[in-house]
Each structure stands twice: as C-alpha cells, then as structure tokens.
C-alpha cells in the first residue's frame, strides 16, 4: 500500500500541490497514483469550478469556486466522507448496546494477499460474518440474527500492511418473530472470544483450501502449515459508552489518513520519508 499524505501545514519549502506530484509517485501502484492525482487536483481548475457573480450591477464581482476531488483520502474531502459515513450509521442504530469486534489475519498471509486482494478480502468478510451469524444462531448465546456493520482496514499503527475487519454488532437480534436480547450476563461479551477465533480460523482456512484460483507466492504448504498451528486473533470486549460513541470511534479510526503531518520526516527532490 502506498501511503497518503495530508495537507496539514509542514515546515518545508515544497508546496503541497507539488508534493502530490512528487516524482517518486510514479513508482506507486495504479490505484495510489490515481489517488495522488486527485489530491493534486483538489480545488483546482482541473476539477472544474462554479462561477458566481454578484447580482448588484454596481458591484458585479465575479468569484471562482473550484471543485473538490471528493476522494476519501483527501485531507480536504476525507472529513466529509467520514462525517457522512458516521451520520448514515447513526440512522441505522437500534435502541440496544453494541459490541466492537475485530477479526485479524496472521501476517504470514500478507504475501498471498498481494496477488489475490479481491478474493481474500471477500473471504475475510465471509469468514468474519459467518462466525458472527453462526454464533448468534446458537440458543445459548442469542438464538437470533443481530445487526452487523463491517469495515475493512488494511494497515496497522506502524503503517504496515495489516488486513483486518472491524465489526459493530448489536447486543440482541430478531428471531423471525420478536426481538431477542443478548443472554450473556452484565453485557461483558457477546460471544466467547476463543470460540469465535477458532471458527473464524476454520472458515477462512477452508476457503483457502477450496479456492484453486488463488495464486500463491512461495509454498502453499508452508504457509498453510504456519497459519494452521498459529493462534488467530479476534478482539472483542464489552460495549463502551453509548452506541453512537462506538460508531463515532470507528468512523474516526477507519477514515483517518494513513500519514499525518507528524509522520513526515523529510521531503527532498527524490524521496518522501
């Protein structure tokens, strides 16, 4: 993943418009090059403009308002995307508690993802959703279908490639006739973490084994052996605060830009560090 920059004020003699056209960007993948092209063109004539004229004939002042790029990675436009996402999720909230659950894949699968991103991201969502829905159907946990919102995140705090999916899960569900409240005492957890981790691992690995179209970098047997005997991580904890706080936290976390001002160490003619 090529990391994206913010337009925050930096102590540098390089303007941000030129920074987004930096020559090192030519080595990025096509998606990242397209993103940087959007960032460079944001609020410039390249994106078009509105022309406004004062209707006072004595004034007649004309003003150009350049269009924004609308890219979610843009420091100008990204916040609007985030706020719109949070507002939409708020409208979907039910009057119940919500749990934040995160499904993470072992880093040994990272090279396989590089050549099979769409397939493995689909498999990640399938394994995570099936794990939640299968547990929810168990009478001892819920016996109903909960509301689930899932968000893909592909990098960690150290900016390394780290595919994982965040889930917001309602503490209750619909059984076809009525609403059923969660049965765990004190709302400390919705489903057992160990049980979810084992099921998530089993579903994902079964999908890997069955899909013959996946292209493997290195030995498939060595990768499968490494992840088979490794503990898979599923993060789950009790709800914190009100449901809207969960949505706001997740919106801010998953929609923030990868590289902020304090992470940029140096900009020169050939490199951005």
Short mmCIF file of C-alpha atoms in Angstrom, two decimals, residues 5-16 19 259-267 272-273:
data_model
loop_
_atom_site.label_atom_id
_atom_site.label_comp_id
_atom_site.label_asym_id
_atom_site.label_seq_id
_atom_site.Cartn_x
_atom_site.Cartn_y
_atom_site.Cartn_z
CA UNK A 5 -0.25 12.44 2.82
CA UNK A 6 -2.24 15.22 4.46
CA UNK A 7 -2.34 18.87 3.51
CA UNK A 8 -1.55 19.96 7.07
CA UNK A 9 0.97 22.77 7.35
CA UNK A 10 4.52 21.41 7.29
CA UNK A 11 7.84 23.12 7.81
CA UNK A 12 9.00 22.57 4.24
CA UNK A 13 9.65 24.72 1.19
CA UNK A 14 7.79 22.25 -1.00
CA UNK A 15 4.16 23.23 -1.67
CA UNK A 16 1.58 20.52 -1.20
CA UNK A 19 4.29 17.33 -3.16
CA UNK A 259 0.32 9.51 7.12
CA UNK A 260 -0.32 12.67 9.09
CA UNK A 261 2.00 15.68 9.38
CA UNK A 262 3.99 14.40 12.37
CA UNK A 263 4.88 11.21 10.48
CA UNK A 264 6.59 13.04 7.60
CA UNK A 265 10.31 13.22 8.38
CA UNK A 266 11.81 14.59 5.18
CA UNK A 267 10.86 15.73 1.69
CA UNK A 272 9.38 11.36 0.79
CA UNK A 273 10.20 9.83 4.17
#
